Short mmCIF file of C-alpha atoms in Angstrom, two decimals:
data_model
loop_
_atom_site.label_atom_id
_atom_site.label_comp_id
_atom_site.label_asym_id
_atom_site.label_seq_id
_atom_site.Cartn_x
_atom_site.Cartn_y
_atom_site.Cartn_z
CA UNK P 104 0.01 -0.02 0.02
CA UNK P 105 1.14 3.56 -0.65
CA UNK P 106 -0.10 6.74 0.70
CA UNK P 107 -1.49 9.59 -1.66
CA UNK P 108 0.25 12.91 -0.46
CA UNK P 109 -2.60 14.84 -1.96
CA UNK P 110 -5.55 13.40 0.23
CA UNK P 111 -3.54 11.28 2.66
CA UNK P 112 -5.63 8.25 1.64
CA UNK P 113 -4.18 4.88 1.06
CA UNK P 114 -3.64 3.43 -2.47
CA UNK P 115 -3.67 -0.34 -3.06
CA UNK P 116 -0.93 -1.94 -5.22
CA UNK P 117 -3.48 -2.66 -8.19
CA UNK P 118 -4.90 0.89 -8.45
CA UNK P 119 -3.84 3.23 -11.22
CA UNK P 120 -5.18 6.40 -9.52
CA UNK P 121 -5.97 7.18 -5.82
CA UNK P 122 -9.23 5.71 -4.90
CA UNK P 123 -10.01 8.65 -2.74
CA UNK P 124 -9.01 11.70 -4.87
CA UNK P 125 -8.04 10.15 -8.36
CA UNK P 126 -4.44 11.54 -8.06
CA UNK P 127 -1.88 9.93 -10.16
CA UNK P 128 1.18 7.97 -9.00
CA UNK P 129 3.36 10.93 -8.83
CA UNK P 130 1.64 11.88 -5.71
CA UNK P 131 2.16 8.46 -4.01
CA UNK P 132 4.71 7.67 -1.45
CA UNK P 133 5.22 4.42 0.74
CA UNK P 134 4.80 5.61 4.37
CA UNK P 135 8.19 5.19 6.40
CA UNK P 136 6.44 3.10 8.99
CA UNK P 137 5.42 0.60 6.22
CA UNK P 138 9.05 0.43 4.95
CA UNK P 139 10.19 -0.75 8.34
CA UNK P 140 7.32 -3.24 9.13
CA UNK P 141 8.54 -6.79 9.27
CA UNK P 142 4.90 -8.04 9.79
CA UNK P 143 1.30 -6.79 9.37
CA UNK P 144 -0.21 -5.56 12.63
CA UNK P 145 -3.52 -4.58 13.65
CA UNK P 146 -4.42 -2.60 16.81
CA UNK P 147 -5.06 -4.63 19.85
CA UNK P 148 -8.32 -4.15 21.67
CA UNK P 149 -9.90 -3.03 18.51
CA UNK P 150 -13.31 -4.04 19.72
CA UNK P 151 -13.00 -3.65 23.43
CA UNK P 152 -10.83 -1.68 25.72
CA UNK P 153 -8.03 0.55 24.84
CA UNK P 154 -4.19 0.62 24.83
CA UNK P 155 -1.80 1.79 27.54
CA UNK P 156 1.90 1.94 27.72
CA UNK P 157 4.18 -0.95 28.75
CA UNK P 158 7.91 -0.66 29.51
CA UNK P 159 9.87 -3.67 27.98
CA UNK P 160 13.35 -4.71 29.19
CA UNK P 161 14.92 -6.28 26.13
CA UNK P 162 17.24 -9.33 26.16
CA UNK P 163 20.27 -7.18 25.78
CA UNK P 164 19.32 -4.93 28.64
CA UNK P 165 17.83 -2.07 26.57
CA UNK P 166 14.42 -0.73 26.87
CA UNK P 167 11.45 -0.15 24.72
CA UNK P 168 8.00 1.18 25.48
CA UNK P 169 4.95 -0.32 23.95
CA UNK P 170 2.61 2.39 22.94
CA UNK P 171 4.42 5.22 24.51
CA UNK P 172 1.72 7.77 23.39
CA UNK P 173 -0.66 6.42 26.04
CA UNK P 174 -0.29 8.10 29.43
CA UNK P 175 -1.73 5.35 31.14
CA UNK P 176 1.06 2.80 32.32
CA UNK P 177 0.52 -0.86 32.11
CA UNK P 178 3.65 -1.77 34.06
CA UNK P 179 6.77 -3.50 32.92
CA UNK P 180 7.97 -6.78 31.34
CA UNK P 181 11.51 -8.10 31.67
CA UNK P 182 12.44 -10.17 28.63
CA UNK P 183 15.56 -11.39 30.18
CA UNK P 184 13.82 -13.84 32.65
CA UNK P 185 10.77 -15.78 31.52
CA UNK P 186 7.79 -15.25 33.69
CA UNK P 187 6.13 -18.50 34.69
CA UNK P 188 2.46 -19.23 35.62
CA UNK P 189 1.31 -21.25 38.53
CA UNK P 190 1.29 -24.29 36.24
CA UNK P 191 5.01 -23.85 35.27
CA UNK P 192 4.16 -22.54 31.72
CA UNK P 193 5.31 -19.37 30.25
CA UNK P 194 3.23 -16.42 31.03
CA UNK P 195 1.27 -15.48 27.95
CA UNK P 196 1.78 -11.74 28.38
CA UNK P 197 5.42 -12.12 28.68
CA UNK P 198 5.58 -14.34 25.62
CA UNK P 199 3.53 -11.72 23.80
CA UNK P 200 5.84 -8.82 24.48
CA UNK P 201 9.15 -10.63 24.54
CA UNK P 202 8.82 -13.27 21.45
CA UNK P 203 9.59 -10.66 18.90
CA UNK P 204 12.84 -9.89 20.58
CA UNK P 205 14.02 -13.54 21.02
CA UNK P 206 16.00 -15.38 18.44
CA UNK P 207 13.26 -17.85 17.44
CA UNK P 208 11.30 -18.68 14.38
CA UNK P 209 8.54 -16.37 15.84
CA UNK P 210 10.74 -13.29 15.69
CA UNK P 211 8.43 -11.66 13.29
CA UNK P 212 10.17 -11.56 9.75
CA UNK P 213 8.59 -14.82 8.55
CA UNK P 214 5.10 -13.78 9.75
CA UNK P 215 3.88 -12.47 6.38
CA UNK P 216 5.31 -8.96 5.70
CA UNK P 217 2.28 -7.97 3.67
CA UNK P 218 2.85 -4.50 4.68
CA UNK P 219 6.51 -4.34 3.87
CA UNK P 220 7.53 -1.69 1.30
CA UNK P 221 9.50 -2.46 -2.01
CA UNK D 197 20.89 0.52 24.97
CA UNK D 198 19.23 -1.03 22.03
CA UNK D 199 18.59 0.91 18.98
CA UNK D 200 15.18 -0.65 18.45
CA UNK D 201 12.58 2.00 18.11
CA UNK D 202 9.45 2.25 20.05
CA UNK D 203 7.04 -0.64 20.03
CA UNK D 204 3.31 -0.47 19.94
CA UNK D 205 0.67 -2.64 21.55
CA UNK D 206 -0.69 -4.27 18.37
CA UNK D 207 -1.50 -7.79 17.06
CA UNK D 208 0.89 -9.38 14.84
CA UNK D 209 -1.13 -10.81 12.14
CA UNK D 210 0.60 -14.19 12.22
CA UNK D 211 0.07 -17.37 10.38
CA UNK D 212 -0.66 -19.21 13.40
CA UNK D 213 -4.29 -18.53 14.48
CA UNK D 214 -4.82 -18.69 18.16
CA UNK D 215 -7.42 -17.10 20.46
CA UNK D 216 -4.98 -14.38 21.58
CA UNK D 217 -7.65 -12.04 22.56
CA UNK D 218 -10.78 -13.39 24.24
CA UNK D 219 -14.06 -11.40 25.15
CA UNK D 220 -16.15 -13.38 27.71
CA UNK D 221 -19.76 -12.44 28.60
CA UNK D 222 -19.50 -13.64 32.10
CA UNK D 223 -23.25 -13.04 32.68
CA UNK D 224 -26.10 -11.62 30.72
CA UNK D 225 -27.42 -10.23 34.09
CA UNK D 226 -27.38 -6.45 34.02
CA UNK D 227 -28.35 -3.50 36.26
CA UNK D 228 -29.27 -1.27 33.17
CA UNK D 229 -31.63 -1.80 30.23
CA UNK D 230 -29.70 0.23 27.46
CA UNK D 231 -31.75 0.98 24.40
CA UNK D 232 -29.02 0.07 22.03
CA UNK D 233 -27.70 -3.25 23.83
CA UNK D 234 -26.75 -5.73 21.17
CA UNK D 235 -27.20 -8.66 23.84
CA UNK D 236 -30.41 -7.28 25.07
CA UNK D 237 -28.88 -7.79 28.54
CA UNK D 238 -31.17 -7.90 31.63
CA UNK D 239 -31.51 -11.27 33.35
CA UNK D 240 -28.93 -14.13 33.52
CA UNK D 241 -29.01 -16.69 30.76
CA UNK D 242 -30.26 -20.15 31.56
CA UNK D 243 -27.33 -22.53 32.32
CA UNK D 244 -24.58 -19.91 32.73
CA UNK D 245 -21.18 -21.33 33.55
CA UNK D 246 -20.59 -22.04 37.20
CA UNK D 247 -17.57 -21.04 39.13
CA UNK D 248 -16.01 -24.34 38.64
CA UNK D 249 -16.86 -24.37 34.94
CA UNK D 250 -15.57 -20.78 34.47
CA UNK D 251 -12.31 -21.54 36.24
CA UNK D 252 -11.68 -24.47 34.04
CA UNK D 253 -12.26 -22.35 30.95
CA UNK D 254 -9.53 -20.02 32.34
CA UNK D 255 -7.12 -22.96 32.51
CA UNK D 256 -7.94 -23.88 29.01
CA UNK D 257 -7.61 -20.38 27.67
CA UNK D 258 -4.10 -20.22 29.32
CA UNK D 259 -3.11 -23.51 27.51
CA UNK D 260 -4.30 -22.01 24.20
CA UNK D 261 -2.07 -18.96 24.58
CA UNK D 262 -4.63 -16.37 25.31
CA UNK D 263 -2.98 -13.07 26.08
CA UNK D 264 -5.87 -10.85 27.12
CA UNK D 265 -9.39 -11.70 28.31
CA UNK D 266 -12.01 -8.89 28.43
CA UNK D 267 -14.87 -9.64 30.77
CA UNK D 268 -18.13 -8.18 29.60
CA UNK D 269 -21.96 -8.85 30.39
CA UNK D 270 -24.42 -7.86 31.13
CA UNK D 271 -22.28 -6.70 33.87
CA UNK D 272 -19.49 -9.10 34.57
CA UNK D 273 -19.44 -8.10 38.25
CA UNK D 274 -22.99 -9.54 38.67
CA UNK D 275 -21.66 -13.03 38.25
CA UNK D 276 -21.02 -14.71 41.56
CA UNK D 277 -17.49 -15.77 40.57
CA UNK D 278 -16.46 -12.44 39.01
CA UNK D 279 -13.54 -11.74 41.33
CA UNK D 280 -12.44 -15.47 41.25
CA UNK D 281 -12.38 -15.37 37.44
CA UNK D 282 -10.23 -12.23 37.58
CA UNK D 283 -7.90 -13.73 40.07
CA UNK D 284 -7.58 -17.04 38.00
CA UNK D 285 -6.95 -15.08 34.90
CA UNK D 286 -4.18 -13.16 36.53
CA UNK D 287 -2.67 -16.25 38.11
CA UNK D 288 -2.55 -18.00 34.73
CA UNK D 289 -0.75 -15.21 33.07
CA UNK D 290 -3.68 -13.85 30.99
CA UNK D 291 -4.33 -10.16 31.25
CA UNK D 292 -7.77 -9.50 32.78
CA UNK D 293 -9.65 -6.59 31.49
CA UNK D 294 -13.27 -5.45 31.51
CA UNK D 295 -15.85 -3.32 29.80
CA UNK D 296 -18.64 -2.09 31.90
CA UNK D 297 -21.46 0.51 32.38
CA UNK D 298 -19.98 0.96 35.75
CA UNK D 299 -23.42 1.56 37.62
CA UNK D 300 -22.64 -0.91 40.34
CA UNK D 301 -18.85 -0.12 40.76
CA UNK D 302 -18.79 1.25 44.12
CA UNK D 303 -15.55 2.35 45.85
CA UNK D 304 -15.37 -0.94 47.88
CA UNK D 305 -15.90 -2.96 44.69
CA UNK D 306 -13.24 -1.15 42.85
CA UNK D 307 -10.72 -1.93 45.58
CA UNK D 308 -11.69 -5.51 45.40
CA UNK D 309 -11.24 -5.50 41.64
CA UNK D 310 -7.79 -3.89 41.97
CA UNK D 311 -6.77 -6.41 44.52
CA UNK D 312 -7.95 -9.30 42.44
CA UNK D 313 -5.54 -8.07 39.71
CA UNK D 314 -8.05 -6.53 37.19
CA UNK D 315 -5.72 -4.76 34.67
CA UNK D 316 -7.80 -2.13 33.18
CA UNK D 317 -11.66 -1.28 32.83
CA UNK D 318 -13.28 0.54 29.86
CA UNK D 319 -16.42 2.33 31.02
CA UNK D 320 -19.19 2.79 28.57
CA UNK D 321 -20.10 6.39 28.23
CA UNK D 322 -22.80 7.19 25.66
CA UNK D 323 -22.76 10.86 25.53
CA UNK D 324 -23.29 13.86 27.74
CA UNK D 325 -25.52 13.40 30.67
CA UNK D 326 -28.94 13.86 28.84
CA UNK D 327 -27.93 11.69 25.90
CA UNK D 328 -26.21 8.94 28.11
CA UNK D 329 -29.18 8.57 30.54
CA UNK D 330 -31.67 8.60 27.60
CA UNK D 331 -29.72 5.80 25.77
CA UNK D 332 -29.13 3.76 28.91
CA UNK D 333 -32.73 4.32 30.06
CA UNK D 334 -31.23 5.04 33.43
CA UNK D 335 -31.59 8.32 35.26
CA UNK D 336 -28.36 9.19 36.98
CA UNK D 337 -26.45 6.59 34.73
CA UNK D 338 -23.99 9.18 33.60
CA UNK D 339 -23.16 10.25 37.01
CA UNK D 340 -22.76 6.55 37.90
CA UNK D 341 -20.40 6.11 35.13
CA UNK D 342 -18.26 9.18 36.19
CA UNK D 343 -18.20 7.80 39.65
CA UNK D 344 -17.03 4.31 38.54
CA UNK D 345 -14.34 6.05 36.57
CA UNK D 346 -13.16 7.83 39.76
CA UNK D 347 -13.62 4.97 42.00
CA UNK D 348 -11.56 2.75 39.80
CA UNK D 349 -8.74 5.22 39.19
CA UNK D 350 -8.60 5.93 42.96
CA UNK D 351 -8.29 2.19 43.44
CA UNK D 352 -5.33 1.92 41.04
CA UNK D 353 -6.98 0.34 38.04
CA UNK D 354 -6.31 1.85 34.72
CA UNK D 355 -9.44 3.47 33.28
CA UNK D 356 -10.33 4.01 29.65
CA UNK D 357 -13.73 4.62 28.03
CA UNK D 358 -15.86 3.48 25.13
CA UNK D 359 -18.81 5.02 23.18
CA UNK D 360 -21.18 3.85 20.59
CA UNK D 361 -22.03 6.78 18.39
CA UNK D 362 -25.34 7.11 16.47
CA UNK D 363 -27.79 9.83 15.49
CA UNK D 364 -28.79 10.45 19.22
CA UNK D 365 -25.32 11.12 20.42
CA UNK D 366 -23.27 12.22 17.48
CA UNK D 367 -23.63 15.71 18.40
CA UNK D 368 -21.86 15.10 21.76
CA UNK D 369 -18.54 13.72 20.11
CA UNK D 370 -16.28 16.78 20.80
CA UNK D 371 -17.91 17.86 24.12
CA UNK D 372 -17.77 14.28 25.45
CA UNK D 373 -14.19 14.14 24.53
CA UNK D 374 -13.56 17.09 26.86
CA UNK D 375 -15.53 15.55 29.71
CA UNK D 376 -13.53 12.27 29.42
CA UNK D 377 -10.20 14.08 29.17
CA UNK D 378 -11.18 15.92 32.43
CA UNK D 379 -11.97 12.61 33.98
CA UNK D 380 -8.50 11.47 33.27
CA UNK D 381 -9.39 9.01 30.63
CA UNK D 382 -6.36 8.50 28.38
CA UNK D 383 -7.83 5.97 25.75
CA UNK D 384 -11.15 6.16 24.26
CA UNK D 385 -12.53 3.49 21.98
CA UNK D 386 -15.39 4.92 19.50
CA UNK D 387 -17.62 2.58 17.51
CA UNK D 388 -20.90 2.93 15.74
CA UNK D 389 -24.09 1.58 16.89
CA UNK D 390 -25.13 -1.51 14.79
CA UNK D 391 -28.68 -2.63 14.35
CA UNK D 392 -28.10 -5.71 16.69
CA UNK D 393 -30.41 -6.62 19.57
CA UNK D 394 -32.33 -3.60 21.10
CA UNK D 395 -30.78 -1.20 18.64
CA UNK D 396 -32.36 -3.09 15.81
CA UNK D 397 -35.68 -2.12 17.41
CA UNK D 398 -34.91 1.45 16.96
CA UNK D 399 -33.79 2.08 13.39
CA UNK D 400 -34.26 5.95 13.85
CA UNK D 401 -31.46 5.88 16.26
CA UNK D 402 -28.91 4.49 13.71
CA UNK D 403 -26.62 6.23 11.48
CA UNK D 404 -27.65 6.00 7.79
CA UNK D 405 -24.54 5.25 5.74
CA UNK D 406 -24.25 8.88 4.52
CA UNK D 407 -23.77 10.11 8.04
CA UNK D 408 -20.32 8.87 7.94
CA UNK D 409 -19.43 11.44 5.41
CA UNK D 410 -19.40 14.05 8.13
CA UNK D 411 -18.67 11.83 11.16
CA UNK D 412 -15.42 10.32 10.14
CA UNK D 413 -13.78 13.62 9.26
CA UNK D 414 -14.87 15.03 12.64
CA UNK D 415 -13.43 11.97 14.38
CA UNK D 416 -10.16 12.21 12.51
CA UNK D 417 -9.85 16.04 13.39
CA UNK D 418 -10.59 15.15 16.97
CA UNK D 419 -8.02 12.21 17.07
CA UNK D 420 -5.29 14.70 15.91
CA UNK D 421 -6.30 17.05 18.75
CA UNK D 422 -6.43 14.26 21.17
CA UNK D 423 -2.94 13.12 20.39
CA UNK D 424 -1.65 16.55 21.47
CA UNK D 425 -3.56 16.13 24.66
CA UNK D 426 -1.98 12.70 25.28
CA UNK D 427 -5.32 10.82 24.66
CA UNK D 428 -5.69 8.09 22.30
CA UNK D 429 -8.97 7.91 20.42
CA UNK D 430 -9.17 4.61 18.70
CA UNK D 431 -12.05 3.44 16.37
CA UNK D 432 -13.45 0.01 16.94
CA UNK D 433 -13.48 -2.59 14.14
CA UNK D 434 -16.93 -1.49 12.97
CA UNK D 435 -15.84 2.00 12.10
CA UNK D 436 -14.13 2.93 8.91
CA UNK D 437 -12.98 2.18 6.29
CA UNK D 438 -10.17 3.44 3.88
CA UNK D 439 -11.42 7.04 3.57
CA UNK D 440 -8.66 9.66 3.39
CA UNK D 441 -8.16 9.46 7.17
CA UNK D 442 -7.74 5.77 7.31
CA UNK D 443 -4.13 5.62 8.64
CA UNK D 444 -4.78 8.47 11.08
CA UNK D 445 -7.74 6.75 12.56
CA UNK D 446 -6.33 3.42 12.77
CA UNK D 447 -2.86 4.17 14.18
CA UNK D 448 -2.36 4.37 17.79
CA UNK D 449 0.33 6.97 17.65
CA UNK D 450 1.44 9.58 15.20
CA UNK D 451 3.78 8.58 12.40
CA UNK D 452 2.40 5.03 12.27
CA UNK D 453 0.69 3.51 9.17
CA UNK D 454 -1.82 1.05 10.52
CA UNK D 455 -4.92 0.40 8.36
CA UNK D 456 -7.82 -2.01 8.84
CA UNK D 457 -6.67 -5.61 8.10
CA UNK D 458 -10.04 -7.52 7.81
CA UNK D 459 -12.33 -9.02 10.31
CA UNK D 460 -10.22 -11.19 12.88
CA UNK D 461 -13.04 -13.16 14.28
CA UNK D 462 -11.96 -16.68 14.83
CA UNK D 463 -8.31 -15.75 13.66
CA UNK D 464 -6.85 -13.94 16.71
CA UNK D 465 -10.19 -13.29 18.58
CA UNK D 466 -12.87 -15.41 20.30
CA UNK D 467 -16.02 -14.71 22.08
CA UNK D 468 -17.69 -16.63 24.83
CA UNK D 469 -21.31 -16.38 25.81
CA UNK D 470 -22.33 -16.74 29.43
CA UNK D 471 -23.85 -20.23 28.88
CA UNK D 472 -20.62 -21.45 27.23
CA UNK D 473 -21.45 -20.85 23.61
CA UNK D 474 -18.43 -19.96 21.61
CA UNK D 475 -18.12 -17.59 18.56
CA UNK D 476 -15.31 -15.99 16.62
CA UNK D 477 -16.30 -12.49 17.93
CA UNK D 478 -18.45 -11.72 20.86
CA UNK D 479 -20.77 -9.43 18.83
CA UNK D 480 -21.60 -12.11 16.00
CA UNK D 481 -25.18 -13.16 15.54
CA UNK D 482 -25.78 -16.09 18.03
CA UNK D 483 -28.29 -17.65 15.53
CA UNK D 484 -25.71 -18.01 12.83
CA UNK D 485 -22.15 -18.18 14.29
CA UNK D 486 -21.96 -20.31 17.44
CA UNK D 487 -19.25 -22.81 16.96
CA UNK D 488 -20.04 -24.97 19.85
CA UNK D 489 -20.33 -24.86 23.62
CA UNK D 490 -17.73 -25.18 26.40
CA UNK D 491 -19.91 -27.42 28.43
CA UNK D 492 -19.48 -30.30 25.93
CA UNK D 493 -16.19 -29.40 24.09
CA UNK D 494 -12.97 -27.94 25.05
CA UNK D 495 -11.58 -24.59 23.76
CA UNK D 496 -9.07 -26.56 21.76
CA UNK D 497 -11.61 -28.52 19.98
CA UNK D 498 -13.91 -25.71 19.32
CA UNK D 499 -11.01 -23.50 18.00
CA UNK D 500 -9.59 -26.30 15.81
CA UNK D 501 -12.51 -28.29 14.32
CA UNK D 502 -14.29 -27.11 11.27
CA UNK D 503 -17.15 -24.89 12.55
CA UNK D 504 -18.69 -21.45 12.40
CA UNK D 505 -15.36 -20.36 13.78
CA UNK D 506 -13.98 -20.59 10.18
CA UNK D 507 -15.97 -17.58 9.15
CA UNK D 508 -13.12 -15.28 8.24
CA UNK D 509 -10.33 -17.91 8.10
CA UNK D 510 -10.77 -18.80 4.41
CA UNK D 511 -12.57 -15.62 3.28
CA UNK D 512 -11.27 -14.21 -0.02
CA UNK D 513 -12.48 -11.50 -2.32
CA UNK D 514 -14.60 -14.03 -4.11
CA UNK D 515 -16.75 -14.16 -0.98
CA UNK D 516 -17.63 -10.55 -1.02
CA UNK D 517 -20.66 -9.16 -2.77
CA UNK D 518 -22.30 -5.89 -3.79
CA UNK D 519 -20.12 -2.75 -3.68
CA UNK D 520 -17.37 -4.59 -1.58
CA UNK D 521 -16.75 -7.04 -4.26
CA UNK D 522 -15.52 -4.43 -6.63
CA UNK D 523 -13.95 -2.07 -4.10
CA UNK D 524 -10.33 -1.30 -4.73
CA UNK D 525 -9.58 -1.97 -0.99
CA UNK D 526 -11.46 -5.42 -1.13
CA UNK D 527 -8.14 -7.52 -0.72
CA UNK D 528 -7.24 -5.66 2.46
CA UNK D 529 -10.69 -4.97 3.91
CA UNK D 530 -12.35 -8.23 2.98
CA UNK D 531 -15.90 -6.67 3.62
CA UNK D 532 -14.92 -5.18 6.84
CA UNK D 533 -16.60 -6.09 10.16
CA UNK D 534 -18.46 -9.29 9.81
CA UNK D 535 -21.22 -8.80 12.50
CA UNK D 536 -21.97 -5.39 11.22
CA UNK D 537 -22.36 -6.57 7.52
CA UNK D 538 -24.61 -9.34 8.68
CA UNK D 539 -26.74 -6.89 10.76
CA UNK D 540 -27.39 -4.50 7.87
CA UNK D 541 -27.11 -6.70 4.78
CA UNK D 542 -28.16 -10.16 6.06
CA UNK D 543 -24.63 -11.77 5.61
CA UNK D 544 -20.94 -10.87 5.89
CA UNK D 545 -19.07 -9.56 2.75
CA UNK D 546 -21.05 -6.22 2.00
CA UNK D 547 -21.14 -3.44 4.41
CA UNK D 548 -22.68 -0.11 3.53
CA UNK D 549 -21.41 1.46 6.87
CA UNK D 550 -18.15 2.46 5.08
CA UNK D 551 -16.75 5.93 4.64
CA UNK D 552 -15.05 5.10 1.28
CA UNK D 553 -18.16 3.52 -0.01
CA UNK D 554 -20.35 6.65 1.02
CA UNK D 555 -17.92 8.93 -0.46
CA UNK D 556 -17.52 7.07 -3.77
CA UNK D 557 -21.39 7.02 -4.08
CA UNK D 558 -21.65 10.63 -3.12
CA UNK D 559 -19.38 11.39 -5.96
CA UNK D 560 -21.89 9.74 -8.32
CA UNK D 561 -24.56 11.64 -6.81
CA UNK D 562 -26.11 8.99 -4.89
CA UNK D 563 -26.39 7.48 -1.19
CA UNK D 564 -27.63 4.37 0.32
CA UNK D 565 -30.29 4.21 2.85
CA UNK D 566 -31.16 1.21 5.18
CA UNK D 567 -34.90 0.67 5.22
CA UNK D 568 -36.35 -1.64 7.81
CA UNK D 569 -38.04 -4.63 6.23
CA UNK D 570 -38.56 -7.09 9.16
CA UNK D 571 -38.20 -6.51 12.85
CA UNK D 572 -35.84 -8.47 14.97
CA UNK D 573 -37.34 -11.50 16.92
CA UNK D 574 -36.07 -10.32 20.25
CA UNK D 575 -33.25 -12.66 21.21
CA UNK D 576 -29.85 -11.65 22.40
CA UNK D 577 -27.55 -10.66 19.37
CA UNK D 578 -30.36 -10.95 17.00
CA UNK D 579 -30.94 -8.84 13.90
CA UNK D 580 -33.69 -7.06 12.00
CA UNK D 581 -33.83 -7.08 8.16
CA UNK D 582 -33.05 -4.17 6.06
CA UNK D 583 -33.08 -3.25 2.52
CA UNK D 584 -30.35 -1.15 1.10
CA UNK D 585 -31.93 1.51 -1.14
CA UNK D 586 -29.94 3.78 -3.43
CA UNK D 587 -31.36 7.24 -3.81
CA UNK D 588 -30.18 10.83 -4.91
CA UNK D 589 -27.65 12.16 -2.48
CA UNK D 590 -30.00 15.28 -1.82
CA UNK D 591 -33.18 13.14 -1.31
CA UNK D 592 -35.21 14.28 1.72
CA UNK D 593 -34.21 12.73 4.98
CA UNK D 594 -37.20 10.65 6.08
CA UNK D 595 -36.09 9.85 9.63
CA UNK D 596 -37.73 11.51 12.58
CA UNK D 597 -35.64 14.45 14.16
CA UNK D 598 -33.44 13.55 17.07
CA UNK D 599 -34.13 15.23 20.39
CA UNK D 600 -31.16 17.47 19.80
CA UNK D 601 -32.59 18.63 16.28
CA UNK D 602 -36.03 19.28 18.00
CA UNK D 603 -34.22 21.36 20.69
CA UNK D 604 -32.32 23.27 18.02
CA UNK D 605 -35.65 23.94 16.17
CA UNK D 606 -37.18 25.25 19.37
CA UNK D 607 -34.34 27.33 20.27
CA UNK D 608 -34.41 29.04 16.92
#
């Protein structure tokens, strides 16, 4: 998908003109955020609830903030030590936040990349 | 320090489909009788899951890799095992959240909810005081919702808000934002009221598709303003799609490029009704989309065997119809929200509640109007039947005036 700089609408790969404003391809640009995307994403809690910020300690000791725009804090997750449940399994929340940063087949790149740029 | 840039709380759309996000109607018992309630919540369902059955479901969800479980109702806090379920979810590593009208959330209950480990609560606020109380058919409902927000916040629970917009309350959009901001709400989920359940009994309340031509740009402008205030205004899955403001509306932070990715029912999302019935999305029509029941099958069986859970898993453009079939965004959108399309068009794959569609038709000088053909039978998550009539864009609006329009006429 590209973005039309004239109307800000999205343009599918198969379109010859912007579906929203009819502008031609000279107006189109791939958004920077799409160029860097390793996999397609949709917002969490799309139907119910809403996001808040989580501080993630990465395996190399660095930190990242999940949804930093939200002023509401969700607490923190440390990817250096797996969090276990009472049953001895890995905590789903921990897995959710940390799996993209761990050297595993689930690290993201192979997950589709449908939004990746050229 | 890592050079990795900021991350955002979004679903990875992975090949592996798991019930990562579960919405669980713990009970249909409710302390309000909202005029737009899709599940017609009032009394508990026959055969609602017991404490033991519910706690067993929690274990099964954990085994399936569920990340977050939103407890809804009715009012989830009216289920006798509400706090036990919250504790169990937390103990099994599943994030417990809740969506509530908040009428019964006292300071004491808020403290209990916090102690049980409830992660966040989204309070439903349907407009300014007069509109909210009208839609919720509860005098004092608005004040109760405000009190709930305050009690939860004081107890240390993260608070957010959600609103269903329609003809009755669309005039409150910007003013309600200010009220919620003042109440320290930092995330606001916005959806459109769909003719499901009691809302299907009140077609005059509903948006007509052409109302999106003005509502979506207003919402986009508000979202930009909200970002500057540190508030996230996020559209629900039934609001969109692919108008000029798509990326702005769908992205949780400035500079991001999210867009609608198609209905996730049965892909990453699962809904549970209070009696154990399971659907791909909690809002899907019970009559058509129940995959099975947790009293007789496990979550794993219901998720993996062929059933109504497959609704969106194999959907392609070939399954779409009407305008959506030929839409340039068809491959990405795949007919948008399934329960919304079913509610207005009789089956998924063609949804007139779409900004791009309304805009495209308006450019041709026409618009679509939903005309009630048959009333809903009166069951939870049921539908009326509508005809989609195409008419000139400047045809008279046959809908009765809203209370706000009447007031405006009176004032002038």
